[in-house]
Short mmCIF file of C-alpha atoms in Angstrom, two decimals:
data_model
loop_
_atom_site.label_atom_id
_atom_site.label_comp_id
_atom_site.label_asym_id
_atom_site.label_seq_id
_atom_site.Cartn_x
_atom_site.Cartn_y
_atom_site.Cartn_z
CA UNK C 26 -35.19 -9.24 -48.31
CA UNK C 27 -38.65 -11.06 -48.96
CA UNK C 28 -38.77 -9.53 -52.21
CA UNK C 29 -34.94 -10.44 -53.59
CA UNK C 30 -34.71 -14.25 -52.11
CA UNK C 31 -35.85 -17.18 -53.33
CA UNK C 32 -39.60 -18.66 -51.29
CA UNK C 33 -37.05 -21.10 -49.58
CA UNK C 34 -35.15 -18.88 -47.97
CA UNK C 35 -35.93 -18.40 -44.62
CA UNK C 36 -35.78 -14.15 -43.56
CA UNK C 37 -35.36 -13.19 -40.20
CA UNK C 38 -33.41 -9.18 -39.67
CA UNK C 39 -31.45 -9.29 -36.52
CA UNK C 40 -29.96 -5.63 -35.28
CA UNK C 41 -27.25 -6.51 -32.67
CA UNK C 42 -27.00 -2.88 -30.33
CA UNK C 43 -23.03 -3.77 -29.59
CA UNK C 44 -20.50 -2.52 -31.87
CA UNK C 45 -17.15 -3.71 -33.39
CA UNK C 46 -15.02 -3.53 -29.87
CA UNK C 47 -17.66 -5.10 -28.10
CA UNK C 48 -15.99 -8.17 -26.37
CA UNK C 49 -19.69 -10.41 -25.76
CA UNK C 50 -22.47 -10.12 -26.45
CA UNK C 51 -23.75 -10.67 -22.91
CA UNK C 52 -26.16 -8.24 -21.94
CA UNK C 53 -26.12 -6.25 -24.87
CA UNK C 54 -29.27 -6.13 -27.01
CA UNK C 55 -30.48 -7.62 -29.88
CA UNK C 56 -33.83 -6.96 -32.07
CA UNK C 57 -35.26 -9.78 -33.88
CA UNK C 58 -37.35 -9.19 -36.46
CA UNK C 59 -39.50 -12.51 -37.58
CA UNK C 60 -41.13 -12.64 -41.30
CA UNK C 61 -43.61 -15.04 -42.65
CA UNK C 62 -40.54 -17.29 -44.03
CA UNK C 63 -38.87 -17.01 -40.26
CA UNK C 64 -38.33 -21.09 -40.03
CA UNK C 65 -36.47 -23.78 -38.04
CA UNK C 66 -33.18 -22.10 -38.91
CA UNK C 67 -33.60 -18.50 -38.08
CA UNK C 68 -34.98 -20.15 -34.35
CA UNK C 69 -31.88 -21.92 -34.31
CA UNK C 70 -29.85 -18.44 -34.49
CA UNK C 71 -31.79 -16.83 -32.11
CA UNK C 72 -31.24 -19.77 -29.53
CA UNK C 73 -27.77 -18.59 -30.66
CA UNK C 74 -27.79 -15.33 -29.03
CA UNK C 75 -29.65 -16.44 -26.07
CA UNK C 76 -27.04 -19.20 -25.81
CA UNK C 77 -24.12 -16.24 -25.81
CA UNK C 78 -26.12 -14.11 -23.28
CA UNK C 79 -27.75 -11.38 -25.42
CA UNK C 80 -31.13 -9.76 -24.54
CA UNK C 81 -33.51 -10.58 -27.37
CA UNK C 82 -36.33 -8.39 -28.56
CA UNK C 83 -38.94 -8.80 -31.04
CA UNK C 84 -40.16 -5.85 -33.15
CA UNK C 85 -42.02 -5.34 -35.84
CA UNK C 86 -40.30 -3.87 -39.06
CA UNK C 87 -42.36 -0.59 -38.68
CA UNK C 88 -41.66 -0.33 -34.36
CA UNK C 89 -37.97 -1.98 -34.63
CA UNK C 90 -37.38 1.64 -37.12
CA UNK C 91 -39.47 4.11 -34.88
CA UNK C 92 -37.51 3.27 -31.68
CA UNK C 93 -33.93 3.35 -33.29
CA UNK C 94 -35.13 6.99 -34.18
CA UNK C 95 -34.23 7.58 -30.66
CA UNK C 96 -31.68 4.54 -30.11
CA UNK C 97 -29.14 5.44 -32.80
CA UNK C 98 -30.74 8.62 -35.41
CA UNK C 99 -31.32 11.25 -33.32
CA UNK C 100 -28.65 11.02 -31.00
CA UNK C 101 -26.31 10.77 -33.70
CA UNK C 102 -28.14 14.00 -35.40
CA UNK C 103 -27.66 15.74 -32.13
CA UNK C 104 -24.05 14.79 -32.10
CA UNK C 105 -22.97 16.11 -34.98
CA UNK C 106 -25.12 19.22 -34.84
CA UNK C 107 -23.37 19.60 -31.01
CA UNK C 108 -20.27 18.98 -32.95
CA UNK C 109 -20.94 22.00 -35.52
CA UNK C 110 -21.90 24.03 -32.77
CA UNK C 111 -19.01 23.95 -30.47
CA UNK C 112 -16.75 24.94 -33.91
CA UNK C 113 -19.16 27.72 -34.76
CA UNK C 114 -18.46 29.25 -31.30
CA UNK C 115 -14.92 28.65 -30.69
CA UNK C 116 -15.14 25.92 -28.04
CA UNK C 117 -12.67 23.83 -27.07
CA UNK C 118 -12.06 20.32 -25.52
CA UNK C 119 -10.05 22.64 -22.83
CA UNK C 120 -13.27 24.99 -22.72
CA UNK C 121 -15.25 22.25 -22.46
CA UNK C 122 -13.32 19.90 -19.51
CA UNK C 123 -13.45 23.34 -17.15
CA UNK C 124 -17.51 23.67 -17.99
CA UNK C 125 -19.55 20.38 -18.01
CA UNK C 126 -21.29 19.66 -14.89
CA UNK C 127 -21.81 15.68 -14.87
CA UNK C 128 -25.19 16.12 -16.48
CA UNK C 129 -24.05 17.91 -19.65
CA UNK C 130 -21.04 15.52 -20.25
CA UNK C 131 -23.47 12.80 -21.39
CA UNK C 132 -24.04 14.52 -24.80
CA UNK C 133 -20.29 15.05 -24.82
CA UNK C 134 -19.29 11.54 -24.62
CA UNK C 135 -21.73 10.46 -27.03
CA UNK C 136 -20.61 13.27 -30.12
CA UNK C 137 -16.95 12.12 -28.88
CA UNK C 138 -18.30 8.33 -29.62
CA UNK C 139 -19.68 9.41 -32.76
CA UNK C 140 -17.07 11.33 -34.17
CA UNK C 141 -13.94 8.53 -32.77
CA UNK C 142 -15.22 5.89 -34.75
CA UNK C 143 -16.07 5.12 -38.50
CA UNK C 144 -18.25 8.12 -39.87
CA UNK C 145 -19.57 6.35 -42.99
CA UNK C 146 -21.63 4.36 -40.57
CA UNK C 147 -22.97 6.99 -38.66
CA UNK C 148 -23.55 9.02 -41.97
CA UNK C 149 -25.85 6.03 -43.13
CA UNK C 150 -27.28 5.75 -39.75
CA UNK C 151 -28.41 9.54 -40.01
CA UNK C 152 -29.46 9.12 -43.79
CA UNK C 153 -31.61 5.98 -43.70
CA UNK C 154 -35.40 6.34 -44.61
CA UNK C 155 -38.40 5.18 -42.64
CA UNK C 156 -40.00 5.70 -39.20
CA UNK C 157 -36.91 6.46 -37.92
CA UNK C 158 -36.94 10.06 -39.59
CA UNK C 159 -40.06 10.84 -37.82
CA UNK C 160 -38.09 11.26 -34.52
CA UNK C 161 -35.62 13.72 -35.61
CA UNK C 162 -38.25 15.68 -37.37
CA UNK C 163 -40.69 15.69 -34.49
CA UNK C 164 -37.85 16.01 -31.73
CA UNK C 165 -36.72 19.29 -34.10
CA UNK C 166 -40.61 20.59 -33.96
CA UNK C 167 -40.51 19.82 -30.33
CA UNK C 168 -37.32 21.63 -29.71
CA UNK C 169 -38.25 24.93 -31.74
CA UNK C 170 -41.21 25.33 -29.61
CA UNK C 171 -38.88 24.79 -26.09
CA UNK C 172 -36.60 27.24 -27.82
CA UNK C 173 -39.69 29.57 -28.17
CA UNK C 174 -40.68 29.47 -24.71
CA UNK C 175 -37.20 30.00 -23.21
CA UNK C 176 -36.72 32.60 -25.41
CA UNK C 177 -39.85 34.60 -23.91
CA UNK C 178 -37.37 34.80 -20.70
CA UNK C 179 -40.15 35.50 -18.47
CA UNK C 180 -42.17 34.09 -15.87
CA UNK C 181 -45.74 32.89 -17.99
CA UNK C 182 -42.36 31.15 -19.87
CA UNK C 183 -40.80 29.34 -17.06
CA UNK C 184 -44.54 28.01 -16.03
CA UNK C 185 -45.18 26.57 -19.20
CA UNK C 186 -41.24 24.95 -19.30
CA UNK C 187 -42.62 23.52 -16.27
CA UNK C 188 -45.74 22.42 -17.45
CA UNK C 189 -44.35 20.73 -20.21
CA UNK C 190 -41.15 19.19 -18.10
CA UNK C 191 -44.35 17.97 -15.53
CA UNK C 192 -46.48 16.16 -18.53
CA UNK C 193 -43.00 14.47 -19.68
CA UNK C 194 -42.64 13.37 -16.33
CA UNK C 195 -46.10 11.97 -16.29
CA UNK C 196 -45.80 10.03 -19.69
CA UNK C 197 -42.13 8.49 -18.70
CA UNK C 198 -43.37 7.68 -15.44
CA UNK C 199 -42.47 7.92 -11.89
CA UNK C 200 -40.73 3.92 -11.79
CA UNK C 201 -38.55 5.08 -15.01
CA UNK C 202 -37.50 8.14 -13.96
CA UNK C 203 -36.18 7.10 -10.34
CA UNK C 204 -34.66 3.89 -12.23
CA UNK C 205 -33.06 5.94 -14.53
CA UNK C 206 -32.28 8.29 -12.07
CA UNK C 207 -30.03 5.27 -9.89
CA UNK C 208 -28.61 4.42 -13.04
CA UNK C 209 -27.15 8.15 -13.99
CA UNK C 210 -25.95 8.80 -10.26
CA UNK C 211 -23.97 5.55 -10.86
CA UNK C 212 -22.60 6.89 -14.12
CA UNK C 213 -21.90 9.98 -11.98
CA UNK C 214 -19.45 8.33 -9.27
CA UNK C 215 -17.52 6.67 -12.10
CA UNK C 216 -17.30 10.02 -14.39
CA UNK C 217 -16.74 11.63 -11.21
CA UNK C 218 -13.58 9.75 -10.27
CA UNK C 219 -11.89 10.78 -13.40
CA UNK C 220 -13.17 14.14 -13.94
#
């Protein structure tokens, strides 16, 4: 953008995290990404979204494409390589209704999100360059050697499953887990109700 625009131009990105159906933007994210040539006007459209209610972050370039590695890449990735999967084995919606526990329906709602809306976006979302490929790459590494471990099917495996589920627990922290933890048990009644 800095490179292609004239030195008057003022450059600020803005990522809104609400898509096309979204009826506000009240409460829903939005990443704000300030440049050397962020001026008067670009403040003037982020008072904007803080007029209409949105949640406004600043990122750098470099941390605003690391974290939607996890926010939109990866869990797209995963959904279409869940997607694959359940074909590759015969499964079916029916198969899958009788055989989700509450927990393993979040992945299903989110490759049923992916694959209900327009794919070209979520093809580009996949294919874009940058930090945001580290993610997928280092969540596939990360996965192979879980895989690894399970696979050993005895008990020296289970212990280190453990020790690694412990140390993740220790970096996301007590306070996020339980938080997160309130939040999916209210997900839970909801689902629940309509299971």
């Amino acid at each position: 953008a800095l490179e292609v625009t004239g030195s008057g131009v003022e450059i600020m990105l803005v990522h809104n995290l609400w898509g096309p159906q979204a009826a506000t933007m009240k409460d829903k994210n939005a990443i704000v990404v300030r440049t050397g040539r962020s001026g008067r006007f670009c403040s003037e459209f982020e008072a904007f979204l803080y007029k209409h209610g949105a949640s406004i972050y600043q990122d750098s370039a470099t941390k605003h494409d690391l974290l939607m590695g996890i926010g939109q890449k990866l869990p797209t990735v995963i959904s279409v390589a869940l997607a694959m999967t359940l074909e590759e084995n015969g499964i079916t919606a029916e198969d899958l209704a009788s055989h989700c526990t509450l927990t393993s329906l979040y992945p299903i709602l989110a490759m049923a999100r992916v694959h209900s809306q327009n794919s070209r976006t979520y093809a580009e979302i996949m294919s874009t360059s940058g930090e945001s490929r580290k993610i997928v790459h280092n969540f596939a590494k990360n996965l192979e050697r879980v895989k690894s471990v399970a696979d050993q099917g005895d008990q020296e495996g289970i212990q280190e499953l453990c020790r690694l589920m412990e140390r993740n627990g220790e970096h996301l922290t007590e306070p996020f887990l339980r938080n997160r933890m309130e939040q999916a048990k209210a997900v839970d009644e909801v689902l629940g109700a309509i299971i």
